[in-house]
Coordinates of C-alpha atoms in Angstrom, one line a residue:
Chain A
A1 CA -100.0 -57.5 33.2
Q2 CA -100.9 -54.2 31.3
S3 CA -98.9 -51.0 33.1
V4 CA -98.4 -47.5 32.5
T5 CA -95.5 -45.5 34.2
Q6 CA -95.7 -41.8 34.6
P7 CA -91.7 -41.1 36.0
D8 CA -91.9 -37.6 36.5
I9 CA -94.3 -36.8 39.3
H10 CA -94.1 -33.1 39.5
I11 CA -92.8 -31.0 36.8
T12 CA -92.6 -27.5 36.8
V13 CA -92.3 -25.0 33.6
S14 CA -92.6 -21.5 33.1
E15 CA -95.6 -19.5 31.0
G16 CA -94.8 -20.0 27.6
A17 CA -91.9 -22.6 27.5
S18 CA -92.6 -25.9 25.7
L19 CA -93.6 -29.3 27.9
E20 CA -93.6 -32.9 27.1
L21 CA -95.3 -35.6 29.6
R22 CA -93.1 -38.7 29.8
C23 CA -95.3 -42.1 29.5
N24 CA -94.5 -45.8 29.4
Y25 CA -96.7 -48.8 28.8
S26 CA -96.3 -52.4 29.2
Y27 CA -98.1 -54.4 26.9
G28 CA -98.0 -57.3 24.5
A29 CA -100.3 -55.7 21.9
T30 CA -100.9 -52.7 20.1
P31 CA -102.6 -50.6 22.8
Y32 CA -105.2 -47.8 23.1
L33 CA -104.1 -45.0 24.3
F34 CA -105.4 -41.9 26.0
W35 CA -104.2 -38.8 28.1
Y36 CA -106.5 -37.2 30.5
V37 CA -106.6 -34.1 32.8
Q38 CA -107.6 -33.4 35.6
S39 CA -107.8 -29.7 36.9
P40 CA -108.3 -28.6 40.3
G41 CA -111.7 -30.2 42.0
Q42 CA -112.8 -31.0 38.7
G43 CA -113.5 -34.3 37.1
L44 CA -110.8 -36.0 34.5
Q45 CA -111.4 -34.8 31.2
L46 CA -110.0 -36.5 27.9
L47 CA -107.2 -35.0 26.2
L48 CA -106.2 -36.8 23.2
K49 CA -106.4 -40.4 22.3
Y50 CA -104.3 -43.1 20.0
F51 CA -105.5 -46.3 18.2
S52 CA -104.2 -46.5 14.7
G53 CA -103.1 -44.6 11.7
D54 CA -101.3 -41.6 12.9
T55 CA -98.9 -41.8 15.5
L56 CA -98.8 -38.1 16.0
V57 CA -102.1 -37.1 17.4
Q58 CA -103.7 -33.6 18.0
G59 CA -106.0 -33.3 20.9
I60 CA -108.0 -30.4 22.7
K61 CA -106.2 -27.3 24.3
G62 CA -103.5 -27.3 21.8
F63 CA -102.0 -30.7 23.0
E64 CA -100.5 -33.3 20.6
A65 CA -99.2 -36.9 21.6
E66 CA -96.9 -39.4 19.8
F67 CA -96.7 -43.3 19.6
K68 CA -93.4 -44.8 19.4
R69 CA -94.1 -48.7 19.1
S70 CA -90.2 -48.8 19.5
Q71 CA -90.0 -47.4 22.8
S72 CA -93.5 -47.7 23.7
S73 CA -94.1 -44.7 24.9
F74 CA -96.8 -42.2 24.2
N75 CA -95.6 -38.6 25.5
L76 CA -97.7 -35.7 25.8
R77 CA -96.5 -32.4 24.3
K78 CA -97.2 -28.6 23.7
P79 CA -95.0 -26.0 22.5
S80 CA -96.0 -23.0 24.8
V81 CA -97.6 -23.4 28.0
H82 CA -100.3 -21.4 29.5
W83 CA -101.0 -20.8 33.4
S84 CA -104.4 -22.4 33.0
D85 CA -102.5 -26.0 31.9
A86 CA -101.1 -26.7 35.4
A87 CA -103.3 -29.9 36.3
E88 CA -102.9 -33.1 37.1
Y89 CA -101.9 -35.6 33.5
F90 CA -102.7 -38.9 33.5
C91 CA -101.8 -41.6 31.0
A92 CA -103.8 -44.5 30.3
V93 CA -104.0 -47.5 27.9
G94 CA -107.0 -50.0 26.9
A95 CA -105.9 -53.1 27.3
G96 CA -107.2 -56.7 27.6
E97 CA -110.1 -57.8 25.1
Y98 CA -111.2 -55.7 22.9
G99 CA -109.7 -52.6 25.1
N100 CA -111.8 -53.3 27.9
K101 CA -109.4 -52.7 30.9
L102 CA -108.5 -48.8 31.1
V103 CA -105.5 -49.0 33.3
F104 CA -104.1 -45.4 34.1
G105 CA -100.7 -44.7 35.1
A106 CA -100.0 -42.3 38.8
G107 CA -100.3 -39.1 37.4
T108 CA -97.9 -36.1 36.6
I109 CA -98.3 -32.5 38.1
L110 CA -97.4 -29.9 36.0
R111 CA -96.8 -26.6 37.9
V112 CA -96.5 -23.3 35.9
K113 CA -94.6 -20.4 37.0
S114 CA -95.1 -16.5 35.9
Chain B
S1 CA -127.3 -37.3 26.7
Q2 CA -125.8 -39.6 29.0
T3 CA -124.9 -39.0 32.8
I4 CA -123.5 -40.7 35.9
H5 CA -124.6 -40.5 39.0
Q6 CA -122.3 -41.7 42.1
W7 CA -123.3 -41.4 45.8
P8 CA -122.5 -41.0 48.3
A9 CA -120.1 -37.6 47.8
T10 CA -118.1 -38.3 51.5
L11 CA -119.1 -40.7 53.7
V12 CA -117.4 -41.8 57.2
Q13 CA -117.8 -45.3 58.6
P14 CA -116.0 -46.9 61.4
V15 CA -113.8 -50.1 61.3
G16 CA -115.5 -53.5 60.6
S17 CA -118.4 -51.4 59.6
P18 CA -120.6 -52.7 56.3
L19 CA -119.6 -50.0 52.7
S20 CA -122.1 -49.9 49.6
L21 CA -121.1 -47.4 47.1
E22 CA -123.9 -46.9 44.0
C23 CA -122.8 -45.9 40.6
T24 CA -125.6 -45.3 37.8
V25 CA -125.9 -44.4 34.3
E26 CA -128.3 -42.8 32.1
G27 CA -128.9 -42.4 28.5
T28 CA -126.7 -45.6 27.0
S29 CA -126.9 -49.2 27.6
N30 CA -125.1 -52.0 28.1
P31 CA -121.5 -49.4 29.3
N32 CA -118.6 -50.6 30.3
L33 CA -118.7 -49.7 34.1
Y34 CA -115.3 -49.1 36.5
W35 CA -114.4 -48.5 40.0
Y36 CA -111.3 -46.5 40.5
R37 CA -109.2 -45.7 43.9
Q38 CA -107.4 -42.1 43.2
A39 CA -104.9 -41.9 45.6
A40 CA -102.4 -39.0 45.8
G41 CA -98.7 -40.1 44.2
R42 CA -100.5 -43.7 42.9
G43 CA -102.7 -42.1 40.0
L44 CA -106.3 -43.6 39.6
Q45 CA -105.5 -47.3 41.0
L46 CA -108.3 -50.0 38.8
L47 CA -110.2 -51.9 41.6
F48 CA -112.7 -53.4 39.0
Y49 CA -114.1 -53.6 35.5
S50 CA -117.7 -54.9 34.1
V51 CA -118.6 -55.6 30.5
G52 CA -122.1 -56.7 31.7
I53 CA -124.7 -57.7 33.6
G54 CA -123.2 -59.8 36.2
Q55 CA -119.8 -60.0 34.8
I56 CA -117.2 -58.5 36.9
S57 CA -113.2 -58.7 36.5
S58 CA -111.9 -57.9 39.7
E59 CA -107.9 -56.1 39.6
V60 CA -106.8 -56.0 43.2
P61 CA -107.4 -58.6 45.2
Q62 CA -108.9 -57.0 48.6
N63 CA -111.7 -56.0 51.1
L64 CA -113.9 -55.3 48.5
S65 CA -116.0 -56.5 45.9
A66 CA -118.0 -55.1 43.5
S67 CA -121.5 -56.5 41.5
R68 CA -123.5 -54.9 38.3
P69 CA -127.0 -56.1 39.1
Q70 CA -128.8 -54.4 35.9
D71 CA -126.9 -53.3 33.4
R72 CA -126.5 -49.3 34.1
Q73 CA -126.0 -49.8 38.5
F74 CA -122.6 -50.8 39.4
I75 CA -121.9 -51.3 43.4
L76 CA -118.9 -51.3 45.3
S77 CA -119.0 -53.0 48.5
S78 CA -117.5 -54.5 51.7
K79 CA -118.4 -56.7 54.7
K80 CA -115.8 -54.6 57.0
L81 CA -113.9 -52.0 56.1
L82 CA -110.4 -51.5 56.8
L83 CA -108.5 -48.0 58.2
S84 CA -106.6 -48.5 54.4
D85 CA -109.6 -48.9 52.9
S86 CA -109.8 -44.9 53.3
G87 CA -109.5 -42.9 49.7
F88 CA -111.4 -41.3 47.2
Y89 CA -113.4 -43.6 45.0
L90 CA -114.3 -43.0 41.3
C91 CA -116.8 -45.1 39.2
A92 CA -116.7 -44.6 35.6
W93 CA -118.1 -46.0 32.2
R94 CA -117.4 -46.6 28.3
A95 CA -119.5 -46.8 25.5
G96 CA -118.3 -50.3 24.2
Q97 CA -115.2 -50.4 24.5
G98 CA -111.2 -50.0 22.4
S99 CA -110.8 -46.0 22.0
T100 CA -114.3 -44.5 23.1
E101 CA -113.4 -42.3 26.2
A102 CA -114.3 -42.6 29.8
F103 CA -116.8 -40.5 31.8
F104 CA -116.1 -40.1 35.2
G105 CA -118.7 -39.9 38.3
Q106 CA -118.0 -36.8 40.9
G107 CA -116.3 -39.3 43.5
T108 CA -117.1 -40.3 46.9
R109 CA -114.2 -39.3 49.6
L110 CA -114.1 -42.5 52.3
T111 CA -113.0 -42.1 55.3
V112 CA -112.9 -45.2 57.7
V113 CA -112.6 -44.0 61.5

Protein backbone atom coordinates (compact mmCIF):
# COMPACT_ATOMS: atom_id res chain seq x y z
CA ALA A 1 0.00 0.00 0.00
CA GLN A 2 1.09 3.54 -0.59
CA SER A 3 2.44 5.45 2.37
CA VAL A 4 4.22 8.65 3.25
CA THR A 5 6.67 8.94 6.14
CA GLN A 6 7.70 12.20 7.72
CA PRO A 7 10.27 11.11 10.32
CA ASP A 8 10.36 14.37 12.26
CA ILE A 9 7.27 15.27 14.25
CA HIS A 10 8.76 18.55 15.50
CA ILE A 11 11.63 20.67 14.24
CA THR A 12 12.91 23.89 15.76
CA VAL A 13 15.17 26.24 13.82
CA SER A 14 16.45 29.73 14.42
CA GLU A 15 15.17 32.54 12.27
CA GLY A 16 17.49 32.98 9.32
CA ALA A 17 18.79 29.42 9.47
CA SER A 18 18.29 26.89 6.72
CA LEU A 19 15.56 24.27 6.85
CA GLU A 20 15.12 20.76 5.53
CA LEU A 21 12.00 18.69 6.18
CA ARG A 22 12.20 15.05 5.29
CA CYS A 23 9.66 13.00 3.39
CA ASN A 24 9.89 9.40 2.22
CA TYR A 25 7.23 7.62 0.25
CA SER A 26 6.40 4.05 -0.54
CA TYR A 27 4.94 3.52 -4.00
CA GLY A 28 5.84 1.21 -6.87
CA ALA A 29 5.50 3.66 -9.73
CA THR A 30 6.58 7.26 -10.18
CA PRO A 31 4.31 9.17 -7.84
CA TYR A 32 2.82 12.59 -7.89
CA LEU A 33 4.36 14.40 -4.92
CA PHE A 34 3.17 17.42 -2.98
CA TRP A 35 4.04 19.59 -0.02
CA TYR A 36 1.29 21.45 1.83
CA VAL A 37 1.49 23.88 4.73
CA GLN A 38 -1.08 24.49 7.43
CA SER A 39 -0.66 27.62 9.51
CA PRO A 40 -2.37 27.81 12.91
CA GLY A 41 -6.09 28.19 12.43
CA GLN A 42 -5.75 28.10 8.67
CA GLY A 43 -6.51 25.60 5.95
CA LEU A 44 -3.96 23.67 3.95
CA GLN A 45 -2.09 25.51 1.22
CA LEU A 46 -0.10 23.92 -1.58
CA LEU A 47 3.60 24.85 -1.49
CA LEU A 48 4.82 22.88 -4.48
CA LYS A 49 4.39 19.69 -6.45
CA TYR A 50 6.33 17.27 -8.64
CA PHE A 51 5.19 14.85 -11.29
CA SER A 52 7.89 14.77 -13.95
CA GLY A 53 10.85 16.62 -15.42
CA ASP A 54 13.37 18.54 -13.36
CA THR A 55 13.74 16.84 -10.01
CA LEU A 56 14.27 20.15 -8.20
CA VAL A 57 11.03 22.06 -8.00
CA GLN A 58 10.43 25.57 -6.80
CA GLY A 59 7.40 26.58 -4.82
CA ILE A 60 5.84 29.55 -3.14
CA LYS A 61 7.32 31.42 -0.18
CA GLY A 62 10.89 30.56 -1.19
CA PHE A 63 10.53 26.80 -0.69
CA GLU A 64 11.99 24.14 -2.93
CA ALA A 65 11.97 20.34 -2.92
CA GLU A 66 14.08 17.69 -4.56
CA PHE A 67 12.77 14.35 -5.82
CA LYS A 68 15.27 11.53 -5.41
CA ARG A 69 13.98 8.32 -6.89
CA SER A 70 16.84 6.21 -5.54
CA GLN A 71 16.00 7.27 -2.00
CA SER A 72 12.21 7.48 -2.44
CA SER A 73 12.45 10.93 -0.96
CA PHE A 74 11.00 14.37 -1.58
CA ASN A 75 12.60 16.66 1.00
CA LEU A 76 11.50 20.25 1.42
CA ARG A 77 14.11 22.98 1.85
CA LYS A 78 14.36 26.68 2.47
CA PRO A 79 17.66 28.55 2.69
CA SER A 80 16.56 31.11 5.29
CA VAL A 81 13.58 30.61 7.56
CA HIS A 82 11.32 33.46 8.61
CA TRP A 83 9.24 33.54 11.79
CA SER A 84 6.11 33.42 9.64
CA ASP A 85 7.13 29.96 8.38
CA ALA A 86 6.14 28.44 11.72
CA ALA A 87 3.39 25.99 10.77
CA GLU A 88 2.73 22.32 10.15
CA TYR A 89 4.02 20.86 6.91
CA PHE A 90 2.55 17.84 5.15
CA CYS A 91 4.05 15.73 2.42
CA ALA A 92 1.58 13.89 0.18
CA VAL A 93 1.62 11.40 -2.66
CA GLY A 94 -0.94 10.95 -5.41
CA ALA A 95 -1.05 7.23 -5.99
CA GLY A 96 -3.23 4.60 -7.59
CA GLU A 97 -4.89 4.99 -10.95
CA TYR A 98 -4.05 8.41 -12.41
CA GLY A 99 -2.89 9.53 -8.97
CA ASN A 100 -6.46 9.76 -7.71
CA LYS A 101 -5.64 8.47 -4.24
CA LEU A 102 -4.11 11.34 -2.27
CA VAL A 103 -2.25 10.11 0.81
CA PHE A 104 -0.69 12.43 3.38
CA GLY A 105 2.09 11.97 5.89
CA ALA A 106 1.78 12.61 9.61
CA GLY A 107 3.13 16.12 9.31
CA THR A 108 6.09 18.03 10.75
CA ILE A 109 5.52 20.94 13.08
CA LEU A 110 8.05 23.70 12.49
CA ARG A 111 8.91 26.09 15.29
CA VAL A 112 11.01 29.15 14.58
CA LYS A 113 12.95 30.76 17.40
CA SER A 114 14.14 34.33 17.27
CA SER B 1 -14.50 30.39 -9.01
CA GLN B 2 -14.64 27.12 -7.16
CA THR B 3 -15.68 26.88 -3.55
CA ILE B 4 -16.11 24.05 -1.10
CA HIS B 5 -18.64 24.04 1.69
CA GLN B 6 -18.49 21.72 4.65
CA TRP B 7 -20.90 21.66 7.55
CA PRO B 8 -21.45 21.75 10.38
CA ALA B 9 -18.30 23.37 11.77
CA THR B 10 -18.71 21.72 15.16
CA LEU B 11 -20.83 18.84 16.31
CA VAL B 12 -21.33 17.13 19.65
CA GLN B 13 -23.08 13.79 19.45
CA PRO B 14 -23.80 11.06 21.99
CA VAL B 15 -22.35 7.59 21.61
CA GLY B 16 -24.60 5.40 19.50
CA SER B 17 -26.21 8.26 17.61
CA PRO B 18 -26.06 8.56 13.81
CA LEU B 19 -23.82 10.96 11.92
CA SER B 20 -24.12 12.84 8.66
CA LEU B 21 -21.50 15.33 7.51
CA GLU B 22 -22.02 17.02 4.20
CA CYS B 23 -19.60 18.51 1.73
CA THR B 24 -20.48 20.29 -1.49
CA VAL B 25 -18.34 21.84 -4.19
CA GLU B 26 -19.35 24.67 -6.48
CA GLY B 27 -17.89 25.91 -9.72
CA THR B 28 -16.48 22.66 -11.08
CA SER B 29 -17.75 19.39 -12.46
CA ASN B 30 -16.69 15.79 -11.92
CA PRO B 31 -14.22 16.57 -9.14
CA ASN B 32 -12.38 13.97 -7.14
CA LEU B 33 -13.70 14.17 -3.58
CA TYR B 34 -12.02 13.12 -0.35
CA TRP B 35 -12.77 12.69 3.35
CA TYR B 36 -9.88 12.90 5.80
CA ARG B 37 -9.62 12.77 9.57
CA GLN B 38 -6.91 14.95 11.09
CA ALA B 39 -5.45 14.04 14.47
CA ALA B 40 -2.41 15.45 16.22
CA GLY B 41 0.67 13.44 15.33
CA ARG B 42 -1.17 11.38 12.75
CA GLY B 43 -1.53 13.88 9.95
CA LEU B 44 -4.41 13.58 7.55
CA GLN B 45 -5.75 10.06 7.48
CA LEU B 46 -7.50 9.29 4.20
CA LEU B 47 -10.90 7.77 4.96
CA PHE B 48 -12.69 7.74 1.61
CA TYR B 49 -12.29 9.10 -1.86
CA SER B 50 -14.51 9.24 -4.91
CA VAL B 51 -13.77 9.76 -8.60
CA GLY B 52 -17.42 9.89 -9.67
CA ILE B 53 -21.06 9.57 -8.65
CA GLY B 54 -21.63 6.38 -6.71
CA GLN B 55 -17.93 5.45 -6.81
CA ILE B 56 -16.45 5.25 -3.32
CA SER B 57 -13.05 3.88 -2.31
CA SER B 58 -12.71 3.06 1.37
CA GLU B 59 -9.26 3.26 2.87
CA VAL B 60 -9.79 2.49 6.53
CA PRO B 61 -12.17 -0.19 7.78
CA GLN B 62 -14.17 1.46 10.50
CA ASN B 63 -17.48 2.66 11.73
CA LEU B 64 -17.93 5.20 8.95
CA SER B 65 -19.27 5.15 5.41
CA ALA B 66 -19.38 7.64 2.56
CA SER B 67 -21.73 8.32 -0.31
CA ARG B 68 -21.74 10.52 -3.39
CA PRO B 69 -25.35 10.94 -4.44
CA GLN B 70 -24.61 13.87 -6.75
CA ASP B 71 -21.58 14.96 -8.73
CA ARG B 72 -20.53 17.66 -6.28
CA GLN B 73 -21.86 16.25 -3.03
CA PHE B 74 -19.97 13.97 -0.68
CA ILE B 75 -21.48 12.69 2.57
CA LEU B 76 -19.78 11.03 5.53
CA SER B 77 -22.07 8.91 7.68
CA SER B 78 -22.25 6.58 10.58
CA LYS B 79 -25.15 4.56 11.90
CA LYS B 80 -23.82 4.45 15.47
CA LEU B 81 -21.02 6.70 16.64
CA LEU B 82 -18.22 5.48 18.87
CA LEU B 83 -16.10 7.55 21.22
CA SER B 84 -13.15 6.85 18.94
CA ASP B 85 -14.91 8.63 16.08
CA SER B 86 -14.19 11.97 17.72
CA GLY B 87 -11.86 14.10 15.66
CA PHE B 88 -11.47 16.77 13.02
CA TYR B 89 -12.90 15.82 9.64
CA LEU B 90 -11.86 17.51 6.44
CA CYS B 91 -13.43 17.32 3.00
CA ALA B 92 -11.34 18.09 -0.07
CA TRP B 93 -11.71 18.21 -3.83
CA ARG B 94 -9.39 18.05 -6.81
CA ALA B 95 -10.10 18.93 -10.41
CA GLY B 96 -9.34 15.68 -12.13
CA GLN B 97 -6.33 13.62 -11.28
CA GLY B 98 -2.58 13.37 -11.25
CA SER B 99 -0.80 16.47 -10.13
CA THR B 100 -3.78 18.71 -9.56
CA GLU B 101 -3.98 20.63 -6.30
CA ALA B 102 -6.39 19.62 -3.55
CA PHE B 103 -8.60 22.24 -1.93
CA PHE B 104 -9.94 21.72 1.55
CA GLY B 105 -13.05 22.69 3.41
CA GLN B 106 -12.96 24.37 6.80
CA GLY B 107 -13.47 21.10 8.62
CA THR B 108 -15.88 19.70 11.20
CA ARG B 109 -14.87 19.19 14.81
CA LEU B 110 -16.79 16.12 15.98
CA THR B 111 -16.95 15.27 19.65
CA VAL B 112 -18.64 12.05 20.64
CA VAL B 113 -19.72 12.05 24.30
